[in-house]
Amino acid sequence: MQPKLYPKFAVVGHPNKGKSSIVSSLALDDSVQIANTPGTTQVKRGFPLVVDGKTIYELFDTPGFQRARRILAWLQSQEPVTADKRADLVKSFITQHRDDPRFHDEIELLEPIIEGAGIIYVVDASKPYGAEYETEMEILRYTGQPSMAILNLIGDEDYREQWKRALGHYFRLVRTFNPMTATFQDHIALLESMAQLKEEWTEDIKTAIQVLTNLHQQKIDQTIDAIVTHIQKSLTYQEIQTIATDKATKVEESRAINRYQTHLIQQEKEVEKEIETIWNHRSIDKVENLLAFDNVGLFSKESASIFGLSQKELIVTGASAGALGGLGIDALAGGSSLLLGSLIGGVVGGVGAMLGFDNLYHIKLLGQQFGRRELTIGPMQNLNFPYVLLGRALYYASLLAKRSHALRNTLHLEHETFYTQQIIDSEMRKELEKLHTKLRKGEEVSEEMSEAYRQVIMKSFQALICS
Amino acid sequence: MKPSLNTYLDTVQLLKSYQGTHEANRTFALQHPELASKPQQMLLTWVSKYRFEITEPLNSKSYTQHFQAITQLSAFLFFVLGFLTGFGLLSYSGEAPVNVIYYLFIAMLLPIIGMILSIVSLLGDKNIGNFFAHFFPLYWLEKILQTLSPKYRTTLRTHVALPYTLQRWLFVERLQMLSLLFSVGLLIALLVMVVVKDIAFGWSTTLDVAPASFQSLLSTVGWIWHAWLPSAVPSIELVELSQYFRLGERLDSTMIANANRLGAWWQFLAMTTLLYAIGLRLLFWCVTRLGLQKALDRAFLHIDGIERLQRHFQTPFVTTQAPQVETHLPLTQTNEEPTVPTEKRAYPHIFGWNWTTEEMLLIHDSRQIQGKQTHEAGGSHTFSEDEAIARLAQGLVLLYVKAWEPPTMDFVDFLELLIDNPKVERIQLYPLGTPAQAYRSDPNDVEVWRRKLQGFNPAKVEIIDAT
Ligand SMILES: Nc1nc2c(ncn2[C@@H]2O[C@H](COP(=O)(O)OP(=O)(O)OP(=O)(O)O)[C@@H](O)[C@H]2O)c(=O)[nH]1
Ligand SMILES: [Mg+2]
């Protein structure tokens, strides 16, 4: 077999300096073990970027240096050789000590380098520099491989200037990169630095940048598709239930409403899962710290007030959607409760009723279709509901899209900071309302309308993930 | 290869339960490079490859079975109806001649009107289409079957799930085929009647139509075959001869005298049936078949999941994650906790692990600690230098470490040198913070050191907690 020619990079350094975090964020892999315990990573692990089966480059996460001085001593105790042969010294160190448990970590980290990987040396620049790092850098220099350093800021202090002065002696490139907060642009910028390490790698890394950029756009597209489908499915969903007599009893009706709501909640869970999969956050822990995101959340009043439209917007939207009929604004202003929750609780405010809060859903009796009496709930009639759905989905998706794969903390859904109005202006709302109106009526939606809707959502999502 | 109704239904059913992964679908596309420019072929090939994934009974099977049964039944009925209609129209009682106008109405005008209606029903939207459908006997036949056959109702469930345009085209295409059979029945009836009976044809109308203009109308109808079958276009004499008046009650004597010549009409009627009711219908049937195929093609591309599948085919499959799960070495842990004394003020020997003498002096100042002798260890010193100074130690030893730097095995080696030194009574390990923090260390960092010391003799090693 031919030797693999794609570029490889070994992320190395002292224990506990964020090597795994950097790899995890670059490889968009949230399965990497990251912990505040030195020696978390014990075995090297490759993270290839593979496109249709072809590897473009590979990153290696490695354990940290443990006995750097012993190795340097060994290397220096050998017959001095010319610079071009120094890598062979490292190689023979590895072959001679392969079974020596004392050097397990060093061998794990040096192996990929000896096999041609470029070096990415990670330090924590929030802590002062020390001479002990020089031993490690000397060893790396023995390998003769192209190298760069990454300054990671784990703590609050900043010793970057000090570090740069020292690292400048060993590395041509020194970059700051914070794996916890790095954006997609930061990833690309780091890759661009890596491309400079070796001439032969430049093309491959450029390809990689292209691939990753496309992948990122694809994820955005998929997210938008998922959200649009979710909205359309939820708004048009009909719960059909067979009933015994010509008129549905209260029990039958409330059972049907219950099933209807459960279905929509389930549907929302599914789209959240889908979004998690799209963004590769598969082992995420969520804290649904407020009611707004728990089981009754979708239909809760918190949810309606955070993600839904304001009273004023609702009136405007309602008027344009023709839902208000001949009602005057005075009557509207006199009402009290605009909250969905009040409806669920059975209390219906005056304005609420006018705005359609009493009929969240169409409930209609289908007569004898196919010889059965049926009670149908849906499509969703509420004016606010589409915005609640949309706001929740966009908020969730933007959190995941921005989340670094190096984070292991639980995801806090702090929606207090989210306002649908901030990302959907009245112009956009007009566009959205066109489709909502169609869906409410259960009419077919043309492709152009779907596309226009998609564009609006795309725009607000882009704004969200850039903020 | 074109999608048939069967493939359409199978695809709908398949995509509901199985859509394949991006990886598998992209691999499939790459394995069929010859289909890259033929998306429909690619999809059909994919469907035929994965059809086995449908575990439930095929919808297409039950649907087409019933559909075919009904079509066959209707075909038979239409043929018989055509024959009987012809038979009825041509029944010549000997009292009054057979009025060719009736016959022409059924064999020419009706088919043309039918075809126009078909076109109109295809052009308009759902409501128009449904409205015009009422004009076709097929519509009513289906209604009757619906009420009669419960099996057909099941079929109908599948049927109503078809996209509206496809339903319409299926209906219209079938209608053409059935009408064709009707006309064939009509023609056969004509031929049979001509053979077995001696029919006197005549024409009569309440309207004031001169024989000459009637003849010119007829020759317009027959202009196509006039050139090569002139006998199949009634001459002016024949038209004049065969005009009769219903009010005359009886055949007049000239007509009886010319009865044998009146039979000459049949050629014209046969040709009219052949050309308009059969030929034109055949042509229209072919057109609707094409239309149906187009509708199927379109509907096929709009099946839920097809778009996703196509996206899978077209977009490269990219992975960035590690293919293997992370491996860990077995842990060896003991649970002895080193004791935590407070610092003393004076020590005979103070060692600074990775601290320089200069830095240690500052620590002494800041912490008001006195040391008779201070020694540097680690840092830029070699291991053998460390061995030498470890031998100098005696009695109570204070060992400064950088709290934020995780303890490496290098450190452990040095600590073991001290422990193994019989003159050393006790070692107090002192993890210090950065100078900027006035050497106060982070509790988490101290915890890391504490854990590292587990497993050492607690009587000999202690840790000072200066957080
Ligand atoms: N706040 C913050 N914490 C970080 C950052 N980078 C790493 N950490 C934390 O530092 C700790 C160590 O990170 P790892 O990525 O496991 O470090 P490592 O170098 O792989 O460690 P070993 O595998 O043990 O050698 C973890 O608790 C991380 O959460 C950073 O940029 N900011
Ligand atoms: Mg690690």
XYZ file of N, CA and C and ligand atoms in Angstrom, chain A residues 14-21 34-41 64 152-154 178-180, ligand 1:
101
model
N 1.877 19.843 27.545
C 1.842 19.465 28.940
C 0.478 18.844 29.245
N 0.367 18.026 30.277
C -0.965 17.509 30.622
C -1.915 18.637 31.011
N -3.175 18.440 30.728
C -4.243 19.326 31.214
C -4.205 20.757 30.683
N -3.691 20.942 29.483
C -3.623 22.293 28.939
C -4.662 22.530 27.853
N -5.565 21.575 27.692
C -6.642 21.768 26.723
C -6.389 21.157 25.356
N -5.498 20.162 25.295
C -5.243 19.510 24.003
C -6.513 18.843 23.483
N -7.124 18.067 24.361
C -8.340 17.361 23.929
C -9.454 18.345 23.595
N -9.496 19.449 24.327
C -10.528 20.442 24.045
C -10.356 21.008 22.647
N -12.823 14.984 28.151
C -12.189 16.225 28.587
C -12.472 16.355 30.072
N -11.434 16.538 30.867
C -11.691 16.663 32.294
C -10.590 17.464 32.935
N -10.911 17.992 34.084
C -9.937 18.781 34.821
C -8.989 17.862 35.594
N -8.762 16.675 35.099
C -7.823 15.748 35.718
C -6.682 15.535 34.753
N -5.460 15.859 35.163
C -4.354 15.634 34.243
C -4.250 14.149 33.932
N -3.872 13.854 32.727
C -3.769 12.451 32.351
C -5.088 11.864 31.921
N -6.009 12.716 31.505
C -7.304 12.216 31.037
C -7.127 11.413 29.748
N -6.387 12.004 28.831
C -6.120 11.296 27.582
C -4.933 10.388 27.813
N -0.335 13.973 27.568
C 0.671 15.016 27.799
C 2.039 14.428 28.135
N -3.704 28.801 24.668
C -5.067 28.611 25.149
C -5.184 29.368 26.463
N -6.271 30.052 26.643
C -6.439 30.790 27.897
C -7.471 30.087 28.759
N -6.988 29.247 29.653
C -7.932 28.489 30.490
C -8.399 29.339 31.669
N -9.215 29.743 21.541
C -9.958 29.294 22.717
C -10.998 28.253 22.304
N -10.728 27.004 22.645
C -11.610 25.930 22.156
C -13.046 26.021 22.676
N -13.236 26.724 23.770
C -14.575 26.756 24.361
C -15.490 27.766 23.675
N -12.363 27.907 30.621
C -11.620 27.160 29.804
N -11.348 25.918 30.173
C -10.597 25.153 29.346
C -10.125 25.649 28.117
N -9.422 24.671 27.514
C -9.436 23.614 28.361
N -10.167 23.896 29.437
C -10.400 23.003 30.590
O -9.173 22.465 30.962
C -9.315 21.119 31.388
C -8.367 20.226 30.624
O -8.757 20.161 29.304
P -8.378 18.921 28.386
O -8.775 19.289 27.020
O -8.870 17.653 28.940
O -6.812 18.982 28.479
P -5.770 17.919 27.920
O -4.570 18.700 27.572
O -6.367 17.085 26.892
O -5.496 17.088 29.215
P -4.879 15.611 29.319
O -5.574 14.765 28.348
O -5.151 15.230 30.718
O -3.430 15.746 29.038
C -10.752 20.768 31.173
O -11.428 20.863 32.401
C -11.238 21.813 30.221
O -12.606 22.067 30.422
C -10.452 26.992 27.779
O -10.093 27.509 26.733
N -11.211 27.694 28.643
